[in-house]
PDB file of N, CA and C in Angstrom:
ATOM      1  N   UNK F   4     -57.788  89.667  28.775  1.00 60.00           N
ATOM      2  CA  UNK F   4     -58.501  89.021  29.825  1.00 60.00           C
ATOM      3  C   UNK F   4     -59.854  88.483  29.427  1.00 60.00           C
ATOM      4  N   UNK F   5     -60.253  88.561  28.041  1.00 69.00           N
ATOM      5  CA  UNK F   5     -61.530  88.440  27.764  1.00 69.00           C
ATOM      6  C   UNK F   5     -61.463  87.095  27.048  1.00 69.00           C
ATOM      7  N   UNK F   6     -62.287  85.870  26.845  1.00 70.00           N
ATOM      8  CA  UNK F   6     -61.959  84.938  25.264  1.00 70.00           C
ATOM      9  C   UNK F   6     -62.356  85.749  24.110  1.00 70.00           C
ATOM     10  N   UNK F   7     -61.481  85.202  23.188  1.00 78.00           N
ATOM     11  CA  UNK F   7     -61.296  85.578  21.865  1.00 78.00           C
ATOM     12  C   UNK F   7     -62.607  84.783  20.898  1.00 78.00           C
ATOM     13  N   UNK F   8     -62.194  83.406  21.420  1.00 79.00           N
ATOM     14  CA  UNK F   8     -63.018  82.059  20.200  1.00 79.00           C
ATOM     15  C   UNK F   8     -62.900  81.206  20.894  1.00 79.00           C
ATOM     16  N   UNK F   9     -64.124  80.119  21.144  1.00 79.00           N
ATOM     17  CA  UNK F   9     -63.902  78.861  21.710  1.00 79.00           C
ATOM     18  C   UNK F   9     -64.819  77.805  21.061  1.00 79.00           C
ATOM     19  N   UNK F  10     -64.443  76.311  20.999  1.00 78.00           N
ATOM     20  CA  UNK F  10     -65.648  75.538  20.258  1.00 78.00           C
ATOM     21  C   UNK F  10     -65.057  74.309  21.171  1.00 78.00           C
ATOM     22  N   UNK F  11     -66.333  73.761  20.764  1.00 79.00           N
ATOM     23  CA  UNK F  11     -66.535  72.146  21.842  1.00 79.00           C
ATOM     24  C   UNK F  11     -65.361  71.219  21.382  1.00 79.00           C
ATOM     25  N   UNK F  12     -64.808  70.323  21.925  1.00 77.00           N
ATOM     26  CA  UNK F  12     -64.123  69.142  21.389  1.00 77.00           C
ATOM     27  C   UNK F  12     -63.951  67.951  21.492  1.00 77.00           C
ATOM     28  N   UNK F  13     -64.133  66.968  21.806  1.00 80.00           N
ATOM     29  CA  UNK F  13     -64.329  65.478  22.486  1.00 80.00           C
ATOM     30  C   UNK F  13     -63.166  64.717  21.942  1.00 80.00           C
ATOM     31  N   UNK F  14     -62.789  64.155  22.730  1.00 78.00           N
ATOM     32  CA  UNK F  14     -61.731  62.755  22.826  1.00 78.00           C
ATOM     33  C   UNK F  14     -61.117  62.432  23.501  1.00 78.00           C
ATOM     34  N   UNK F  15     -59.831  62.041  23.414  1.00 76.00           N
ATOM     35  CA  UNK F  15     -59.308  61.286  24.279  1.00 76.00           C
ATOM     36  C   UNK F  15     -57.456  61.514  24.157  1.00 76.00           C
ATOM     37  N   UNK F  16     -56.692  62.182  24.508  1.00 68.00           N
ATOM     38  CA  UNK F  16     -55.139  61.736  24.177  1.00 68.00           C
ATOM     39  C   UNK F  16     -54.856  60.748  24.274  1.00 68.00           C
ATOM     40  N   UNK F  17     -53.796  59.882  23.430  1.00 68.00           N
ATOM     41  CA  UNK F  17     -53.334  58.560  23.298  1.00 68.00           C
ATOM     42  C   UNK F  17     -51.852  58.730  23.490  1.00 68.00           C
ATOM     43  N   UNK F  18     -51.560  57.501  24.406  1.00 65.00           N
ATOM     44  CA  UNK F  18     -49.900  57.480  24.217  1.00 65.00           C
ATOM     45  C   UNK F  18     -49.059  57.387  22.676  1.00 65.00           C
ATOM     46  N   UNK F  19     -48.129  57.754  22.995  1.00 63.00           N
ATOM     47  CA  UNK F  19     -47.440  58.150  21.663  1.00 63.00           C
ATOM     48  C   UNK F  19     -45.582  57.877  22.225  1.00 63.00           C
ATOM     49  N   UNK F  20     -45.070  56.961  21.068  1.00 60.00           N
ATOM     50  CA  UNK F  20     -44.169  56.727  21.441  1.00 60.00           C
ATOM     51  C   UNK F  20     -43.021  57.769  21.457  1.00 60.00           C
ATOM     52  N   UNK F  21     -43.456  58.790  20.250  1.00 59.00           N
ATOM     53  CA  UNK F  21     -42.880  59.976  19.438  1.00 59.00           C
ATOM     54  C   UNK F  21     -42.745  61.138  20.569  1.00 59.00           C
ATOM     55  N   UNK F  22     -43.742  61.228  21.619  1.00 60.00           N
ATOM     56  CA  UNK F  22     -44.210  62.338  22.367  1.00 60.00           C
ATOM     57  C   UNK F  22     -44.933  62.968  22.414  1.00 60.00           C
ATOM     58  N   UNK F  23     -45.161  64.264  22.980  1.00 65.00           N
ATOM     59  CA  UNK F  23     -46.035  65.368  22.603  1.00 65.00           C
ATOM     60  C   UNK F  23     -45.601  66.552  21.409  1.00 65.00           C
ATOM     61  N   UNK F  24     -46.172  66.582  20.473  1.00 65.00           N
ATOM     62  CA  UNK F  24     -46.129  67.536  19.688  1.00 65.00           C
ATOM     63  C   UNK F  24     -46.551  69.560  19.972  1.00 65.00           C
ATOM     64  N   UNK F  25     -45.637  70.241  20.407  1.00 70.00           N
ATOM     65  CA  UNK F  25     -46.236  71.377  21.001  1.00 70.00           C
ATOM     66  C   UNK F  25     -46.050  72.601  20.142  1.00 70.00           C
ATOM     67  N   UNK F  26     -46.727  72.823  19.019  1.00 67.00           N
ATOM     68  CA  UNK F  26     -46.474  74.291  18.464  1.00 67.00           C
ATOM     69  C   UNK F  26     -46.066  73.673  17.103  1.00 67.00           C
ATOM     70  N   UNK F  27     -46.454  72.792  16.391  1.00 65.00           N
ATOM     71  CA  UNK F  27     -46.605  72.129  15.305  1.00 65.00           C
ATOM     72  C   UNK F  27     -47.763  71.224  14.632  1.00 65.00           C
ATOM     73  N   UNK F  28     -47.853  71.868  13.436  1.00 60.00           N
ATOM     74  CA  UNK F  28     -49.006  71.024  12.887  1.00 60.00           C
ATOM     75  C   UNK F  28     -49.452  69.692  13.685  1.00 60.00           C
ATOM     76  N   UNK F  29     -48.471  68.957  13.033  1.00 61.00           N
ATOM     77  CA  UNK F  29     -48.848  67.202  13.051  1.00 61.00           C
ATOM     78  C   UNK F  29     -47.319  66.475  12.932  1.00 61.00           C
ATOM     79  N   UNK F  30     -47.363  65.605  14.088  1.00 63.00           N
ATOM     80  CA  UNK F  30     -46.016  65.408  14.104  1.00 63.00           C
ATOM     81  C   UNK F  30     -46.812  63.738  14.049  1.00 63.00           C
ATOM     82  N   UNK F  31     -46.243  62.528  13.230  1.00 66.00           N
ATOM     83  CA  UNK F  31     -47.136  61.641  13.272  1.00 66.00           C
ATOM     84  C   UNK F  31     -46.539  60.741  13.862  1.00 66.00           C
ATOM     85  N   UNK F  32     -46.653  59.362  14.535  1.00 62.00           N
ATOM     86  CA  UNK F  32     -46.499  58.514  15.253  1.00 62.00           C
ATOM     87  C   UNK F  32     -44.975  58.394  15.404  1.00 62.00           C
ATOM     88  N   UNK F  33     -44.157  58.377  14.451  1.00 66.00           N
ATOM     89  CA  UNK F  33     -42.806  58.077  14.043  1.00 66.00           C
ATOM     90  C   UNK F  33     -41.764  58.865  14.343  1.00 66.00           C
ATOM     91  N   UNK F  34     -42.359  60.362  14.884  1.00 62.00           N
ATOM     92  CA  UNK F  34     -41.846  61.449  15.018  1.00 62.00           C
ATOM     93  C   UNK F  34     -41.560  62.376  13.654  1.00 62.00           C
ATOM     94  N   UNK F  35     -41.679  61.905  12.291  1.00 65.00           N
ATOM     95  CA  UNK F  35     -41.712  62.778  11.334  1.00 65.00           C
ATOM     96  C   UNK F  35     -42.695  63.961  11.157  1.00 65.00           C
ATOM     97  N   UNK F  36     -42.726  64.861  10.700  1.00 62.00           N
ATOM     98  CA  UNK F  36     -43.522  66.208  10.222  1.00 62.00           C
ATOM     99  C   UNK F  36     -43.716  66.173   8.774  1.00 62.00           C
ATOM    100  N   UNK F  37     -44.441  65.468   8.556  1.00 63.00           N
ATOM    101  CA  UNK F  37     -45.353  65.942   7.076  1.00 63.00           C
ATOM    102  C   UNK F  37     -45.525  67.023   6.323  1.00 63.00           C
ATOM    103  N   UNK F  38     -45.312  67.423   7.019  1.00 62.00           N
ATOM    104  CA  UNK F  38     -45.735  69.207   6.907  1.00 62.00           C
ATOM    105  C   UNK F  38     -44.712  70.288   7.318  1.00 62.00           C
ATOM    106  N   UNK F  39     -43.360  69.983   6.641  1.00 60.00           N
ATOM    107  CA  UNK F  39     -42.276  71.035   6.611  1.00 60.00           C
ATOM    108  C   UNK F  39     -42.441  72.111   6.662  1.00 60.00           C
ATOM    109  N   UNK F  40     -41.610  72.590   7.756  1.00 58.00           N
ATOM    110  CA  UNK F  40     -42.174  74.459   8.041  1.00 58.00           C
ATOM    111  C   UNK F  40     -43.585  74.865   8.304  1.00 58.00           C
ATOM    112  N   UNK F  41     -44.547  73.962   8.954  1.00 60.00           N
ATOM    113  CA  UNK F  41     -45.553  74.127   9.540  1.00 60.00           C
ATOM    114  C   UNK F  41     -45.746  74.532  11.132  1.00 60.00           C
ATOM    115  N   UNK F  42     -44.732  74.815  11.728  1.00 65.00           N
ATOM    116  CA  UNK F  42     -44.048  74.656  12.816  1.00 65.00           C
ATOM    117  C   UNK F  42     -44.896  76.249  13.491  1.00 65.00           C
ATOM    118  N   UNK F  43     -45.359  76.718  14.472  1.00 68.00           N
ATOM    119  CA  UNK F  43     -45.170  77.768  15.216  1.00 68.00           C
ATOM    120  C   UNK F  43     -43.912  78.344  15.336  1.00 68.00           C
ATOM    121  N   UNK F  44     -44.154  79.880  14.648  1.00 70.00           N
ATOM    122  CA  UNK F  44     -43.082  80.690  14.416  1.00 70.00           C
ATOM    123  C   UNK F  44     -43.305  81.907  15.323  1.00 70.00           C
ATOM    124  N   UNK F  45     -42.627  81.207  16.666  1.00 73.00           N
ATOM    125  CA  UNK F  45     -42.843  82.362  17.983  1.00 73.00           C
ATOM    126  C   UNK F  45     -42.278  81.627  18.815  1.00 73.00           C
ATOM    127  N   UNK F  46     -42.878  81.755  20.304  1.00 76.00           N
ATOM    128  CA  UNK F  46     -42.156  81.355  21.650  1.00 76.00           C
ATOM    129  C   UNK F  46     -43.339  80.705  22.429  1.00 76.00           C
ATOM    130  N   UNK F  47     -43.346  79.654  22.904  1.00 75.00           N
ATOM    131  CA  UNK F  47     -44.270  79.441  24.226  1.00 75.00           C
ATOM    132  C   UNK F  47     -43.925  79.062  24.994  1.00 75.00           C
ATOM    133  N   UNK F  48     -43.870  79.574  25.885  1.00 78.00           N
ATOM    134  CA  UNK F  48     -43.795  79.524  27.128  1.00 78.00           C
ATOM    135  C   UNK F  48     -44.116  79.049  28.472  1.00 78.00           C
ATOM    136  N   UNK F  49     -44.262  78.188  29.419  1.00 76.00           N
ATOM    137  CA  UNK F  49     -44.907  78.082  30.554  1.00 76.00           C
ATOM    138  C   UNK F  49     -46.327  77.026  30.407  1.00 76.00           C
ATOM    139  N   UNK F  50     -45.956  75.993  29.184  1.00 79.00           N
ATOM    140  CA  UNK F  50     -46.873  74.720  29.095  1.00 79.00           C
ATOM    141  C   UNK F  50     -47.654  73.984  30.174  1.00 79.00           C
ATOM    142  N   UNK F  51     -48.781  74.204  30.255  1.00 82.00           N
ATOM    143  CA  UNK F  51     -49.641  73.338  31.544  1.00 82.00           C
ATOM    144  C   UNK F  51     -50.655  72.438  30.740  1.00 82.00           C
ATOM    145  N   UNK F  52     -50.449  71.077  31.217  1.00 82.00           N
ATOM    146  CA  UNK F  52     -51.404  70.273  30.496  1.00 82.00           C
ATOM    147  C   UNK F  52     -52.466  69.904  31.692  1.00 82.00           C
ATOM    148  N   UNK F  53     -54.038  70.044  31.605  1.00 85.00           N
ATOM    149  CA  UNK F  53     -54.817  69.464  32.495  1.00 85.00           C
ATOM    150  C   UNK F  53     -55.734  68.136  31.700  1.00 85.00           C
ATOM    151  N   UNK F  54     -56.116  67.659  32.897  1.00 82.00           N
ATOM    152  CA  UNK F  54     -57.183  66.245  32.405  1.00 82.00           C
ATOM    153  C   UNK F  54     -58.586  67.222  32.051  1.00 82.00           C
ATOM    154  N   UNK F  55     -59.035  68.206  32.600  1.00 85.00           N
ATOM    155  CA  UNK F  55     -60.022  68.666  32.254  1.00 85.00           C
ATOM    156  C   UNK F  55     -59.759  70.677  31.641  1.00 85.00           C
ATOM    157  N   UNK F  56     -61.044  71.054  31.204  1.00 84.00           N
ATOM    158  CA  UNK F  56     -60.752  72.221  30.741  1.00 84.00           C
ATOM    159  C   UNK F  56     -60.744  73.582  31.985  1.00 84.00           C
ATOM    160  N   UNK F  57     -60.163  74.070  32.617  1.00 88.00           N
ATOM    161  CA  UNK F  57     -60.344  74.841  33.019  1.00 88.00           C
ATOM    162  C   UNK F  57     -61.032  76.545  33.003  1.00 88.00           C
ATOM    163  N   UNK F  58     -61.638  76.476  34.199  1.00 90.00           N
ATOM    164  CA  UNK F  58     -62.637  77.456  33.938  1.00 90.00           C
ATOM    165  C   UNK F  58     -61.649  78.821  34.093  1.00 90.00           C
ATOM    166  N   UNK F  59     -62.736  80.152  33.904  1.00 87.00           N
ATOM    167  CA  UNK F  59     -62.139  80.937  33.494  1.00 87.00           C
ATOM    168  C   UNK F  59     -61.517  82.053  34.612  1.00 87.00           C
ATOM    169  N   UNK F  60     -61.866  81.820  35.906  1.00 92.00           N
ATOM    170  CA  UNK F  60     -61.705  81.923  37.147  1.00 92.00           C
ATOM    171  C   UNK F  60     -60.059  81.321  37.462  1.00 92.00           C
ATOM    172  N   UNK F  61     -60.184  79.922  37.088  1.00 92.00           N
ATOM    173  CA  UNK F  61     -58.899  79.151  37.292  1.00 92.00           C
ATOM    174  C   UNK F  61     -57.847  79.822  36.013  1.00 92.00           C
ATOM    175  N   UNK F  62     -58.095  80.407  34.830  1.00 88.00           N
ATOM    176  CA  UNK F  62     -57.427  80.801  33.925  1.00 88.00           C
ATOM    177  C   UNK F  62     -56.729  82.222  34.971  1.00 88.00           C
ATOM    178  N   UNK F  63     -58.137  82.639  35.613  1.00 89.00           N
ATOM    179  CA  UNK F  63     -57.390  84.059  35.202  1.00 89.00           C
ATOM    180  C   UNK F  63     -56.193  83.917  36.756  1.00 89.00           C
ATOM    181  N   UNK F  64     -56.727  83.282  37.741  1.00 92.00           N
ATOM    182  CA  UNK F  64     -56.192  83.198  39.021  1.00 92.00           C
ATOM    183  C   UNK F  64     -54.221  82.617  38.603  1.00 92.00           C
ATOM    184  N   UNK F  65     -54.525  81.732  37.841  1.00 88.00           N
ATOM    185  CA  UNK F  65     -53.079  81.179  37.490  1.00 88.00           C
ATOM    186  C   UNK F  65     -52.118  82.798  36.225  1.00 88.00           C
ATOM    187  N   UNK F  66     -52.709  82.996  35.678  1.00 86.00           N
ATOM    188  CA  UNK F  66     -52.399  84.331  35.033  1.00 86.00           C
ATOM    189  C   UNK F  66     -52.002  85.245  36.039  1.00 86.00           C
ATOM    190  N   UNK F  67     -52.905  85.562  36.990  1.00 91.00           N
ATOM    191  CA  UNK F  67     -52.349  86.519  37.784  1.00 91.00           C
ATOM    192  C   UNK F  67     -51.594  86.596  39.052  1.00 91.00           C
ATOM    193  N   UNK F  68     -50.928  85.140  39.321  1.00 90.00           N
ATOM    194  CA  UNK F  68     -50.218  83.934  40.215  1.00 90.00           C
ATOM    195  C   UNK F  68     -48.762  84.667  39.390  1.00 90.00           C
ATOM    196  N   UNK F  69     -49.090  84.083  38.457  1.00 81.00           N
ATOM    197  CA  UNK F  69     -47.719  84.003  37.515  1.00 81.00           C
ATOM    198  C   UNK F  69     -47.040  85.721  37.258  1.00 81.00           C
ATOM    199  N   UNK F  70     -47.557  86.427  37.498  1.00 78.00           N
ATOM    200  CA  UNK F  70     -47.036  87.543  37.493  1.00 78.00           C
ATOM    201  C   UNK F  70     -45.626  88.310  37.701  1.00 78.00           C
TER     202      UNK F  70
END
């Protein structure tokens, strides 16, 4: 329930014809992986994408929603 590590980040997501890349290095425009077996070696689960970062109130309220 506590953060671990956090750092600032700025930009912007861009459309991509390839998609979203979720639990992998770098998947590049074309849909290829550069980077064989770079892949997240686990499970995720329950993907939420927002326009902004959510605070930690809204983290924990949806955490404990989801129960």
């Amino acid at each position: 329930g506590a953060p671990v590590n956090s750092h600032a980040i700025s930009g912007q997501f861009s459309a991509r014809s390839s998609g979203l890349g979720i639990g992998c290095r770098n998947v590049l425009i074309n849909g290829t992986n550069p980077f064989a077996g770079a892949f997240f070696s686990g499970l995720i689960d329950e993907v939420s994408l927002y326009s902004r970062a959510l605070s930690a109130t809204e983290i924990l309220n949806y955490y404990n929603a989801s129960k």
